[in-house]
Short mmCIF file of C-alpha atoms in Angstrom, two decimals:
data_model
loop_
_atom_site.label_atom_id
_atom_site.label_comp_id
_atom_site.label_asym_id
_atom_site.label_seq_id
_atom_site.Cartn_x
_atom_site.Cartn_y
_atom_site.Cartn_z
CA MET A 1022 5.21 5.59 19.57
CA THR A 1023 3.50 3.63 16.98
CA GLU A 1024 5.02 1.29 14.25
CA PHE A 1025 3.18 1.02 11.01
CA TYR A 1026 4.72 -2.07 8.92
CA PHE A 1027 3.03 -1.27 5.73
CA VAL A 1028 3.25 -4.13 2.66
CA ARG A 1029 2.21 -4.18 -1.20
CA HIS A 1030 -0.06 -7.00 -2.20
CA GLY A 1031 2.13 -9.80 -4.19
CA GLN A 1032 1.50 -10.27 -7.53
CA THR A 1033 -1.37 -11.01 -9.23
CA THR A 1034 -2.25 -12.34 -12.54
CA ILE A 1035 -3.46 -8.70 -13.88
CA ASN A 1036 -0.06 -7.28 -12.64
CA ARG A 1037 1.69 -9.99 -14.78
CA ARG A 1038 -0.43 -8.66 -17.50
CA LYS A 1039 0.68 -5.11 -16.78
CA ALA A 1040 -3.20 -3.69 -16.92
CA PHE A 1041 -4.40 -1.49 -14.30
CA ASN A 1042 -4.68 -3.27 -11.06
CA GLY A 1043 -7.94 -0.76 -9.34
CA GLY A 1044 -9.73 -1.21 -7.10
CA LEU A 1045 -12.90 -2.53 -9.94
CA SER A 1046 -10.76 -5.62 -10.80
CA ASP A 1047 -8.95 -8.26 -8.55
CA SER A 1048 -7.37 -11.64 -9.64
CA PRO A 1049 -5.44 -14.28 -7.91
CA LEU A 1050 -1.77 -14.27 -6.37
CA THR A 1051 -0.18 -15.68 -9.06
CA THR A 1052 2.59 -18.10 -7.61
CA LEU A 1053 5.65 -15.50 -7.50
CA GLY A 1054 3.02 -13.37 -5.66
CA VAL A 1055 2.10 -16.24 -3.00
CA THR A 1056 6.06 -17.14 -2.57
CA ALA A 1057 6.65 -13.54 -1.87
CA ALA A 1058 4.41 -12.88 0.88
CA GLN A 1059 5.45 -16.28 2.23
CA GLU A 1060 8.98 -14.64 2.72
CA VAL A 1061 7.82 -11.47 3.65
CA GLY A 1062 5.76 -13.63 6.44
CA GLN A 1063 9.26 -14.67 7.33
CA ALA A 1064 10.75 -12.10 7.81
CA LEU A 1065 8.34 -10.55 9.85
CA SER A 1066 7.00 -13.49 12.26
CA SER A 1067 8.80 -12.24 15.09
CA VAL A 1068 6.99 -8.94 15.46
CA GLN A 1069 4.45 -9.19 17.44
CA PHE A 1070 1.74 -7.15 15.27
CA THR A 1071 -0.96 -5.54 17.63
CA GLN A 1072 -3.85 -4.78 14.63
CA VAL A 1073 -3.59 -6.58 11.34
CA LEU A 1074 -5.52 -4.41 8.60
CA ALA A 1075 -6.00 -5.47 4.91
CA SER A 1076 -7.24 -3.97 1.78
CA SER A 1077 -10.80 -6.13 1.93
CA MET A 1078 -10.15 -7.16 -1.76
CA PRO A 1079 -8.86 -10.75 -1.79
CA ARG A 1080 -5.92 -10.38 -3.78
CA ALA A 1081 -4.53 -7.77 -0.15
CA VAL A 1082 -6.18 -10.58 1.90
CA ALA A 1083 -4.88 -13.60 0.88
CA THR A 1084 -1.32 -11.37 0.92
CA ALA A 1085 -1.88 -10.94 5.05
CA ASN A 1086 -2.71 -14.21 5.51
CA TRP A 1087 0.18 -15.39 3.78
CA ILE A 1088 2.30 -13.00 5.66
CA MET A 1089 0.68 -13.82 9.21
CA ALA A 1090 0.64 -17.82 8.47
CA ALA A 1091 4.20 -17.71 9.67
CA ASN A 1092 4.21 -15.38 12.44
CA GLU A 1093 4.70 -16.65 16.04
CA LEU A 1094 1.62 -14.67 17.76
CA ARG A 1095 -1.00 -14.71 15.16
CA ALA A 1096 -3.62 -16.13 17.28
CA GLN A 1097 -3.38 -12.67 19.45
CA THR A 1098 -3.94 -10.76 16.36
CA PRO A 1099 -6.63 -11.54 13.60
CA LEU A 1100 -6.73 -10.23 10.34
CA GLN A 1101 -9.27 -7.21 9.81
CA PRO A 1102 -10.27 -6.37 6.48
CA VAL A 1103 -10.86 -2.68 5.72
CA ALA A 1104 -12.80 -1.00 2.96
CA GLY A 1105 -10.88 2.38 3.40
CA LEU A 1106 -7.65 0.67 2.07
CA ARG A 1107 -8.75 -1.02 -1.50
CA GLU A 1108 -7.14 0.38 -4.33
CA MET A 1109 -7.94 3.75 -5.90
CA LYS A 1110 -11.48 2.87 -8.36
CA LEU A 1111 -10.02 3.23 -11.90
CA GLY A 1112 -13.65 3.25 -13.69
CA GLN A 1113 -13.37 1.92 -17.58
CA TRP A 1114 -9.91 1.45 -17.37
CA ASP A 1115 -10.01 -1.15 -14.68
CA GLY A 1116 -8.44 -4.47 -15.63
CA ARG A 1117 -7.04 -3.12 -19.18
CA THR A 1118 -4.00 -2.60 -20.06
CA VAL A 1119 -2.79 0.87 -21.69
CA ALA A 1120 -2.86 -0.29 -24.94
CA GLU A 1121 -6.65 -1.35 -24.76
CA VAL A 1122 -7.21 1.76 -22.92
CA ASN A 1123 -6.04 3.39 -25.63
CA ASP A 1124 -5.98 6.97 -24.61
CA ASP A 1125 -2.24 8.31 -24.28
CA ALA A 1126 -3.04 11.75 -23.26
CA ARG A 1127 -5.36 11.12 -20.25
CA VAL A 1128 -3.01 8.51 -19.30
CA GLU A 1129 0.69 10.35 -19.18
CA ILE A 1130 -1.79 12.53 -16.96
CA TYR A 1131 -2.73 9.93 -14.30
CA MET A 1132 0.56 9.36 -14.55
CA THR A 1133 2.39 12.35 -13.43
CA ASP A 1134 0.20 15.15 -12.44
CA THR A 1135 -2.53 13.93 -9.25
CA VAL A 1136 -4.06 17.69 -9.68
CA ARG A 1137 -5.26 17.60 -12.99
CA PHE A 1138 -5.90 13.60 -13.11
CA ASP A 1139 -8.61 14.72 -10.19
CA ALA A 1140 -10.30 18.21 -12.56
CA GLU A 1141 -9.62 16.48 -16.28
CA VAL A 1142 -9.89 13.21 -16.11
CA ALA A 1143 -11.82 11.25 -13.62
CA SER A 1144 -15.41 11.74 -14.46
CA VAL A 1145 -14.06 11.37 -18.12
CA ILE A 1146 -13.64 7.77 -16.82
CA GLY A 1147 -15.67 7.55 -14.05
CA SER A 1148 -12.66 6.65 -11.78
CA GLU A 1149 -12.43 7.89 -7.88
CA THR A 1150 -10.04 10.75 -7.46
CA TYR A 1151 -7.13 10.61 -6.25
CA ARG A 1152 -7.76 13.40 -3.42
CA ALA A 1153 -10.60 10.85 -2.40
CA ALA A 1154 -8.65 8.14 -1.88
CA LEU A 1155 -5.78 9.54 -0.43
CA THR A 1156 -8.49 10.54 1.93
CA ARG A 1157 -10.77 7.50 3.02
CA SER A 1158 -6.94 5.30 3.61
CA LEU A 1159 -5.91 8.33 5.65
CA ALA A 1160 -8.42 8.13 7.71
CA VAL A 1161 -7.72 4.06 8.46
CA ILE A 1162 -3.92 5.20 10.00
CA GLN A 1163 -5.20 8.16 12.16
CA THR A 1164 -7.70 5.65 13.85
CA ALA A 1165 -5.23 3.18 14.13
CA ARG A 1166 -2.61 5.12 15.46
CA ALA A 1167 -5.38 6.91 17.84
CA THR A 1168 -6.70 3.08 18.74
CA TYR A 1169 -3.07 1.74 19.30
CA PRO A 1170 -0.39 5.00 20.29
CA THR A 1171 2.33 2.35 21.41
CA GLY A 1172 1.24 -0.47 18.65
CA LYS A 1173 2.81 -2.24 15.70
CA ILE A 1174 0.48 -2.18 13.28
CA LEU A 1175 0.65 -4.75 10.05
CA VAL A 1176 -1.14 -2.58 6.63
CA VAL A 1177 -1.77 -4.91 3.57
CA GLY A 1178 -2.99 -2.68 0.52
CA HIS A 1179 -2.03 -1.33 -3.08
CA GLY A 1180 0.29 0.38 -4.67
CA ILE A 1181 -1.30 3.55 -5.85
CA ILE A 1182 -3.19 3.64 -2.46
CA PHE A 1183 0.30 2.99 -0.96
CA LEU A 1184 1.72 5.91 -3.25
CA LEU A 1185 -0.69 8.29 -2.30
CA LEU A 1186 -0.59 7.73 1.77
CA LEU A 1187 3.16 6.89 2.49
CA ASN A 1188 4.04 10.06 0.91
CA THR A 1189 1.76 12.08 2.09
CA LEU A 1190 2.51 10.68 5.95
CA VAL A 1191 6.07 11.58 4.96
CA GLY A 1192 4.95 14.68 4.16
CA VAL A 1193 4.77 15.07 -0.03
CA ARG A 1194 2.18 17.90 -1.46
CA PHE A 1195 -0.23 16.15 -2.69
CA SER A 1196 0.74 17.87 -6.07
CA ASP A 1197 3.85 16.17 -5.78
CA LEU A 1198 2.31 12.79 -5.55
CA ARG A 1199 2.97 11.25 -8.86
CA HIS A 1200 6.45 12.14 -8.37
CA HIS A 1201 7.40 9.50 -6.05
CA LYS A 1202 7.81 5.95 -7.34
CA ILE A 1203 5.25 3.21 -6.48
CA VAL A 1204 6.41 0.65 -4.31
CA LYS A 1205 6.81 -2.98 -5.31
CA ASN A 1206 4.53 -5.91 -5.03
CA ALA A 1207 5.69 -7.69 -1.63
CA THR A 1208 7.17 -5.04 -0.36
CA VAL A 1209 7.87 -3.60 3.13
CA THR A 1210 7.71 -0.08 3.99
CA LYS A 1211 8.51 1.02 7.84
CA LEU A 1212 6.98 4.10 9.04
CA VAL A 1213 6.63 5.60 13.12
CA THR A 1214 5.40 8.32 14.58
CA ARG A 1215 5.12 10.05 18.09
CA ASP A 1216 2.02 12.26 17.82
CA GLY A 1217 0.04 10.71 14.44
CA LYS A 1218 1.23 14.25 12.51
CA ASN A 1219 4.68 13.63 12.17
CA PHE A 1220 5.78 10.19 10.79
CA GLU A 1221 9.78 9.11 10.20
CA LYS A 1222 10.82 6.76 8.06
CA ARG A 1223 12.76 3.67 9.22
CA PHE A 1224 12.86 1.93 5.64
CA TRP A 1225 11.02 2.02 2.08
CA GLY A 1226 10.06 -0.52 -0.34
CA LEU A 1227 12.20 -3.61 1.18
CA PRO A 1228 11.72 -7.23 -0.03
CA ALA A 1229 11.89 -9.83 2.04
CA ALA A 1230 15.20 -10.66 1.27
CA ASP A 1231 16.78 -7.45 2.31
CA LEU A 1232 14.23 -7.10 5.41
CA SER A 1233 15.41 -9.22 7.99
CA ASP A 1234 18.13 -7.26 8.72
CA PHE A 1235 16.56 -4.45 9.37
CA ILE A 1236 13.42 -6.13 11.83
CA GLN A 1237 16.30 -6.96 13.76
CA ASN A 1238 18.60 -3.19 13.77
CA ASN A 1239 15.48 -1.22 14.27
CA SER A 1240 13.55 -3.06 16.67
CA LYS A 1241 14.56 -0.94 19.16
CA LYS A 1242 13.70 2.15 17.90
#
């Protein structure tokens, strides 16, 4: 069985502005973001990861480094930055607030409808499609699972990528992905799989404060 621990990066200054934090923009972690990443690291400090993957974007790499700084076995699992886990590119919207974008109709489609966004909006604003972002991130997970069929794998990534990826892994249809909530910054979701096709949820979107008990209770599952 492969165990995946998915962690969304810590809060950034762009997050704090409530702007679009896509794959064409980046900003440092806030003090809150660093602290939350450190707390996740403490909660996961005794987990012996077989592989540590992070989006190659600086905010995800920084979060992964803060997490692994507390890990008792970090020397055995060097961080691997992966381009396939980078956040979805949002073209003209990247780094801008909804007010700055000033396009309520298209933003509403983005927030609610993966199919319509890909067909009607992505090319207009120069964005990556939801489908393309999902396809590349799924490939990362499929490769990791095939490489480590009995491993424990830390994956540090982004809000939209995880919205697409995690829900797809547990069986949500592509057309329904935007009906689900984005996991919050510096929260952990654990999924496990025995065959690389069927994924089971152990816990979803937990902050560090709630994580230690779940790690302890699920360590043998």
